[in-house]
Coordinates of C-alpha atoms in Angstrom, one line a residue:
X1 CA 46.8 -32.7 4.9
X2 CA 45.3 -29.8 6.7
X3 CA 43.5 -29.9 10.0
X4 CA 40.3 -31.3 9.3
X5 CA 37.2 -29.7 12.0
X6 CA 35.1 -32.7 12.6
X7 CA 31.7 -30.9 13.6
X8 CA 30.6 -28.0 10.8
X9 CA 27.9 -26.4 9.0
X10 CA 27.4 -29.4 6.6
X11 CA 28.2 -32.4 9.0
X12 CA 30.3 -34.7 11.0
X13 CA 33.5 -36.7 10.8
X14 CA 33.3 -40.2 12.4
X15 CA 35.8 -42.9 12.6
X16 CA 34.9 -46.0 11.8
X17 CA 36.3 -49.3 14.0
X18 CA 35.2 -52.7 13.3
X19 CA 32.2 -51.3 11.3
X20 CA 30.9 -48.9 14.1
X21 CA 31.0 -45.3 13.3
X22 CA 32.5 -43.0 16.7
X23 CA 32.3 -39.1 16.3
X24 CA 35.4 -36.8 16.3
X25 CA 36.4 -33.3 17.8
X26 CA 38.9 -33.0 14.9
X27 CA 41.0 -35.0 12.8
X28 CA 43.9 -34.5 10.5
X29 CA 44.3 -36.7 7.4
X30 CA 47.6 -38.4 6.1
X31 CA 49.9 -36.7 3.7
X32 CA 50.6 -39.0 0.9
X33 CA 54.1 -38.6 -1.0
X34 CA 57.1 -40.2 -2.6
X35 CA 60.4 -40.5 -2.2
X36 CA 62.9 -38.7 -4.2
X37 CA 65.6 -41.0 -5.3
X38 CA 68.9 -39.2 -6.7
X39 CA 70.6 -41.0 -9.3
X40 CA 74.0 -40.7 -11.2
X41 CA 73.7 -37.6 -13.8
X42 CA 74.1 -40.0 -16.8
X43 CA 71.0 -42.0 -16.0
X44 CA 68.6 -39.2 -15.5
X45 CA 69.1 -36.9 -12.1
X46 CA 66.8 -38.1 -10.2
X47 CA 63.3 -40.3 -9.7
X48 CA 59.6 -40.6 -7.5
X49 CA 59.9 -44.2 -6.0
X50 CA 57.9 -45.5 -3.0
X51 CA 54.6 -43.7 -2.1
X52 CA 54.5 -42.8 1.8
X53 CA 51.7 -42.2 3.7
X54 CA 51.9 -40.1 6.7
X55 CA 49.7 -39.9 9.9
X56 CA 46.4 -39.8 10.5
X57 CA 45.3 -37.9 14.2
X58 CA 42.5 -37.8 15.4
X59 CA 41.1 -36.1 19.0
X60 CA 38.2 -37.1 20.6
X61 CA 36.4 -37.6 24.2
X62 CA 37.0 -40.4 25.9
X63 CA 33.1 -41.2 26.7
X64 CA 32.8 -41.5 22.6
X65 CA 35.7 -43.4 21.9
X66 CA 35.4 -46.8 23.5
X67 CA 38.3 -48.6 21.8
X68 CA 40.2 -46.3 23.6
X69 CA 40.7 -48.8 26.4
X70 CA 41.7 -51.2 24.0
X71 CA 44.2 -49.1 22.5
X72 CA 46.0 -48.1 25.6
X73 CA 46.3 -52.0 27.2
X74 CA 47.8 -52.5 23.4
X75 CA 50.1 -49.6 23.4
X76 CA 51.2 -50.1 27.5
X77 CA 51.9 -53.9 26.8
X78 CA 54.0 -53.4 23.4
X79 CA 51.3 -55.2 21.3
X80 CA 50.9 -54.4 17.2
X81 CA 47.5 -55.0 16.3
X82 CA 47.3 -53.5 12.7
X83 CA 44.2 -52.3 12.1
X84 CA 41.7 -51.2 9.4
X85 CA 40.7 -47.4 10.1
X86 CA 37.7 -45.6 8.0
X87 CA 37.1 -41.6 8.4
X88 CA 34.1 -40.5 7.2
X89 CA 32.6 -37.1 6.6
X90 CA 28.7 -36.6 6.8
X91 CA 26.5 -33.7 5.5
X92 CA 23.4 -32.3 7.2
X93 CA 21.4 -35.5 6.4
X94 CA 23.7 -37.7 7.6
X95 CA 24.9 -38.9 4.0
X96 CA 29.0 -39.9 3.7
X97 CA 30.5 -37.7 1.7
X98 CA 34.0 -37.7 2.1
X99 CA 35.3 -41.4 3.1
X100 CA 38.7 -42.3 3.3
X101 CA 39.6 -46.0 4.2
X102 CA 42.8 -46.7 6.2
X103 CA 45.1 -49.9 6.0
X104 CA 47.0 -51.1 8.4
X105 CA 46.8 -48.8 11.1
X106 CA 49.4 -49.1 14.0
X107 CA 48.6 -46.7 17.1
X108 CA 52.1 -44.8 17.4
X109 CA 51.0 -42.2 20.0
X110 CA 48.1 -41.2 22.7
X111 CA 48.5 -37.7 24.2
X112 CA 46.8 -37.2 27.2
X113 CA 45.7 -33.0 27.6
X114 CA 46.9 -30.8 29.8
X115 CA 44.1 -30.4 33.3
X116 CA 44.3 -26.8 34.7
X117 CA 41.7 -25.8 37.5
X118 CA 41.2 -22.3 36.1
X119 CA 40.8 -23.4 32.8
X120 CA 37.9 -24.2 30.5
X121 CA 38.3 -26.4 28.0
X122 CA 37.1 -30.2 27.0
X123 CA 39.0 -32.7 27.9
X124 CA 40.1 -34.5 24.8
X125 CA 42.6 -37.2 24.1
X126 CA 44.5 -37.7 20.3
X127 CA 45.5 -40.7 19.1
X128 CA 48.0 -41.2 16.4
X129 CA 47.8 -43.8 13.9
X130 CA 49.9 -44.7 10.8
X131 CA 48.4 -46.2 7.8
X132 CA 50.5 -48.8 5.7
X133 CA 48.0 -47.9 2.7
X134 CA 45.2 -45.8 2.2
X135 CA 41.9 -46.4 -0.6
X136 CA 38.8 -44.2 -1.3
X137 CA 35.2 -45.7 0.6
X138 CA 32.4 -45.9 -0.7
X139 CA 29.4 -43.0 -0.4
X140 CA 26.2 -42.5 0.5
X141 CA 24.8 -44.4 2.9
X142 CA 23.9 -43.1 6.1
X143 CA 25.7 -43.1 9.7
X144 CA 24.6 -44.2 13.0
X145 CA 26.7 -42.7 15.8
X146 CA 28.1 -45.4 18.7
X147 CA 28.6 -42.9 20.4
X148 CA 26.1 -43.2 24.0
X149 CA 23.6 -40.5 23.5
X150 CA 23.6 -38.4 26.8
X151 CA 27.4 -38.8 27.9
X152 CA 28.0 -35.9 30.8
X153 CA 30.4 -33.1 29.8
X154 CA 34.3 -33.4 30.6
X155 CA 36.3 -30.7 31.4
X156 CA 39.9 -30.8 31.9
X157 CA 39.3 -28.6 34.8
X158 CA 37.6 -30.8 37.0
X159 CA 40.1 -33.5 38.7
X160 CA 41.4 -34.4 41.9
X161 CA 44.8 -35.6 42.4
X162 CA 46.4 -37.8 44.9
X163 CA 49.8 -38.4 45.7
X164 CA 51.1 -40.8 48.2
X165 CA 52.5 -39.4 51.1
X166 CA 52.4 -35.4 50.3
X167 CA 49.4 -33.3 50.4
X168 CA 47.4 -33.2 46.7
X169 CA 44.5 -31.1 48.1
X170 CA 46.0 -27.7 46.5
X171 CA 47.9 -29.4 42.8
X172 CA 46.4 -27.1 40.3
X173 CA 47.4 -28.4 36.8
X174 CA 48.2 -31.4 35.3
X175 CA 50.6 -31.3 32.8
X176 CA 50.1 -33.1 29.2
X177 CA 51.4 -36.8 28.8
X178 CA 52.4 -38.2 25.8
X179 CA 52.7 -41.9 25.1
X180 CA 54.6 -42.5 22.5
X181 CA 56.7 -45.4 20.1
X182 CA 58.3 -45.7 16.9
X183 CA 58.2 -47.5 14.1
X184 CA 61.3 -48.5 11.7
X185 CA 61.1 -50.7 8.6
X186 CA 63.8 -53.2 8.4
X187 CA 66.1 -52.7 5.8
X188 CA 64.8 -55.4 2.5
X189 CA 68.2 -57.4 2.7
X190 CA 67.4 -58.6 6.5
X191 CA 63.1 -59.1 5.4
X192 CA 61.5 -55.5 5.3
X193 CA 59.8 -55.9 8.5
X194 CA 58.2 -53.4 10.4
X195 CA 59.5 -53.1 13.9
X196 CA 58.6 -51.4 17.0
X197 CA 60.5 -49.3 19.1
X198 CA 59.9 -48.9 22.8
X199 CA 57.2 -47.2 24.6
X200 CA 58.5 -43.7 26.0
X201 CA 56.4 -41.6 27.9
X202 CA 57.0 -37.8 28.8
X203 CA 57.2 -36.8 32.3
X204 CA 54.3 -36.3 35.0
X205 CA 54.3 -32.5 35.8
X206 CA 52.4 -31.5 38.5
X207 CA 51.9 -27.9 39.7
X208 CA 51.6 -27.2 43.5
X209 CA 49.9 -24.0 44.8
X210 CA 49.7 -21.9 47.7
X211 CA 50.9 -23.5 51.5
X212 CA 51.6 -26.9 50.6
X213 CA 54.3 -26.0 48.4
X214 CA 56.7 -25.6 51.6
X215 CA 55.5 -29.2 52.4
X216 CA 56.5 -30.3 48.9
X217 CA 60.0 -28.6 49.1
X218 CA 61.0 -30.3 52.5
X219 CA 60.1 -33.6 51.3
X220 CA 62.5 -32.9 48.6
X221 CA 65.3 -31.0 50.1
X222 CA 65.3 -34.2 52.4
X223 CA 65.9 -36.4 49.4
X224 CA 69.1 -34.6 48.0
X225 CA 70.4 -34.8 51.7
X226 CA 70.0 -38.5 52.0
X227 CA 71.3 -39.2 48.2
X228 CA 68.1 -41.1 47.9
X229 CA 66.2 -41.1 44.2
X230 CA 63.1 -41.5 45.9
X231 CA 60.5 -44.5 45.7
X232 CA 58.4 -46.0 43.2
X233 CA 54.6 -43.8 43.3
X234 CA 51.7 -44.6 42.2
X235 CA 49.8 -41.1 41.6
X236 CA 45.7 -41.2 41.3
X237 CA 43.6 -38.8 39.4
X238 CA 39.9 -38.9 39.6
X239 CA 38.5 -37.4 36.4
X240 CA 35.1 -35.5 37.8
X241 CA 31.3 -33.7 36.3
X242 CA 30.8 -30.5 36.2
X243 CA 29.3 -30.9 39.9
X244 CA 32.9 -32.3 40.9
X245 CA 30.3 -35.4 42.8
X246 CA 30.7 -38.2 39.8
X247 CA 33.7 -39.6 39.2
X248 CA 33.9 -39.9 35.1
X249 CA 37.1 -42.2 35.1
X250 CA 39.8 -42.8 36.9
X251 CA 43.9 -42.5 36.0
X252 CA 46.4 -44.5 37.7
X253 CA 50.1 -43.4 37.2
X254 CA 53.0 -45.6 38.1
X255 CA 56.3 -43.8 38.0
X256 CA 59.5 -45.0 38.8
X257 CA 59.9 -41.7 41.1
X258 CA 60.5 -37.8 41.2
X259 CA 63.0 -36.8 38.6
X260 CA 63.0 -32.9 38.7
X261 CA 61.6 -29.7 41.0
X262 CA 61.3 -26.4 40.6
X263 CA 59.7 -24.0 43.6
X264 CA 58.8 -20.4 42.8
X265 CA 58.5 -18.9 46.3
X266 CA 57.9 -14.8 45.2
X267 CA 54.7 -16.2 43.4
X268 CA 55.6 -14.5 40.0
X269 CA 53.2 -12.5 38.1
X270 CA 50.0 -14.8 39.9
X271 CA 51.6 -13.8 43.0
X272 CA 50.9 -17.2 44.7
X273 CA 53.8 -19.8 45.5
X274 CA 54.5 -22.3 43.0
X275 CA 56.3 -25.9 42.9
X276 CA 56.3 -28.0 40.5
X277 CA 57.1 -31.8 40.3
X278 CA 57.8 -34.0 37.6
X279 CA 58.0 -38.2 37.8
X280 CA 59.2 -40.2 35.4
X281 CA 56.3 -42.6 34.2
X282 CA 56.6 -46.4 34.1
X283 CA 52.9 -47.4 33.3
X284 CA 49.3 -45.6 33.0
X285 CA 45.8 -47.1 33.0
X286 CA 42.8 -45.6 32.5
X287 CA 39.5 -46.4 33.6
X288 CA 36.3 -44.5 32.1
X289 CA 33.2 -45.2 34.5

């Protein structure tokens, strides 16, 4: 289904967890659909068998979401904890109009955005879920937000970085991470169960700026000389306000080490000296304050 804006003319679109109703930034509804079986020409061509359901996505900020920190210890430690799911579309009064109820859920993916200091946007995290069914909800009644009432503004612009070892003072983006597994249902002869792949996770990129990208380079260079891969980091990120003084939550990355560089010493079109490193993630946790 088509993109779905969560905040319009006519009202809001909430999810609803355990019965408590948390306000989205956007959300995009499963397509539903069935398969196409082909079948020898005598017996008809072909024929619609098993409905599918596809994914549901929604994007939110953290401060409004607070499953989210149940969600990531879930999806970092390789637990399945199906769950029911309800999105629900208000209109100026607060009424449900729209209410979609989701079985079954199984969180598949969180994508963590992209931080860039010259940028301006909200910092906003999506999380992907698949629904094993899905059933209409009930209208009507009226929505109370759990959302807390005065949470400060996020932007992904605001962060400071530190990495072990190298100077961090002059990183100026933070590229987007994806968390991600799959799911596979068993074939019926061995049970039908649904089974869980791994956890991957795309690589850490950060972008270096300006003086300390010579420092950066070295440290590198010196690697590939040594025929070392590098040691296990643990790279810090401090979420911060709008006065870059309150720490709104911190990340902890824990990568297995530095798997690619790139340095950019004409500046390009910015005219400043670039580097940019990428580690290969092990774990994350995130702490919202």
């Amino acid at each position: 289904m088509p993109p779905v804006a969560a905040t319009t003319q006519i009202g809001t679109t909430y999810l609803d967890v355990n019965g408590l109703a948390y306000p989205l930034m956007a959300c995009v509804l499963p397509d539903i659909s069935w398969d196409v079986i082909p079948l020898p020409a005598q017996d008809g061509g072909r024929r619609l068998r098993q409905v599918r359901f596809g994914q549901l996505t929604v994007r939110f900020t953290p401060p409004s979401m607070a499953p989210l920190a149940g969600w990531l210890e879930g999806l970092t430690s390789g637990r399945v904890d199906p769950v029911d799911l309800g999105v629900l579309h208000t209109d100026g009064n607060g009424k449900v109009r729209h209410h979609l109820v989701l079985k079954g859920c199984i969180l598949t993916e969180l994508r963590l955005p992209e931080c860039s200091a010259a940028g301006k946007e909200i910092y906003a995290i999506e999380a992907v879920f698949e629904p094993e069914r899905v059933e209409a909800g009930p209208l009507g009644g009226a929505v109370k937000s759990a959302a807390p009432g005065r949470a400060k503004k996020w932007l992904a612009s605001n962060f400071v970085v530190t990495v072990p070892g190298l100077p961090s003072g002059r990183i100026s983006r933070i590229g987007a991470v994806t968390l991600s597994r799959s799911l596979v249902q068993e074939d019926d002869r061995f049970g039908g169960r649904l089974l869980v792949g791994a956890l991957g996770f795309s690589p850490l990129a950060l972008t270096v700026t300006g003086q300390d990208c010579a420092q950066w380079r070295d440290a590198v260079l010196k690697l590939t000389a040594s025929g070392a891969h590098g040691d296990l980091v643990a790279i810090g990120v401090e979420l911060r306000d709008t006065t870059l003084k309150t720490v709104l939550a911190n990340l902890s990355f824990q990568t297995i080490g530095l798997s690619g560089f790139s340095f950019d010493p004409s500046g390009g079109s910015s005219g400043a000296v670039t580097a940019i490193a990428r580690f290969e993630l092990e774990t994350l946790k995130f702490q919202v304050n």
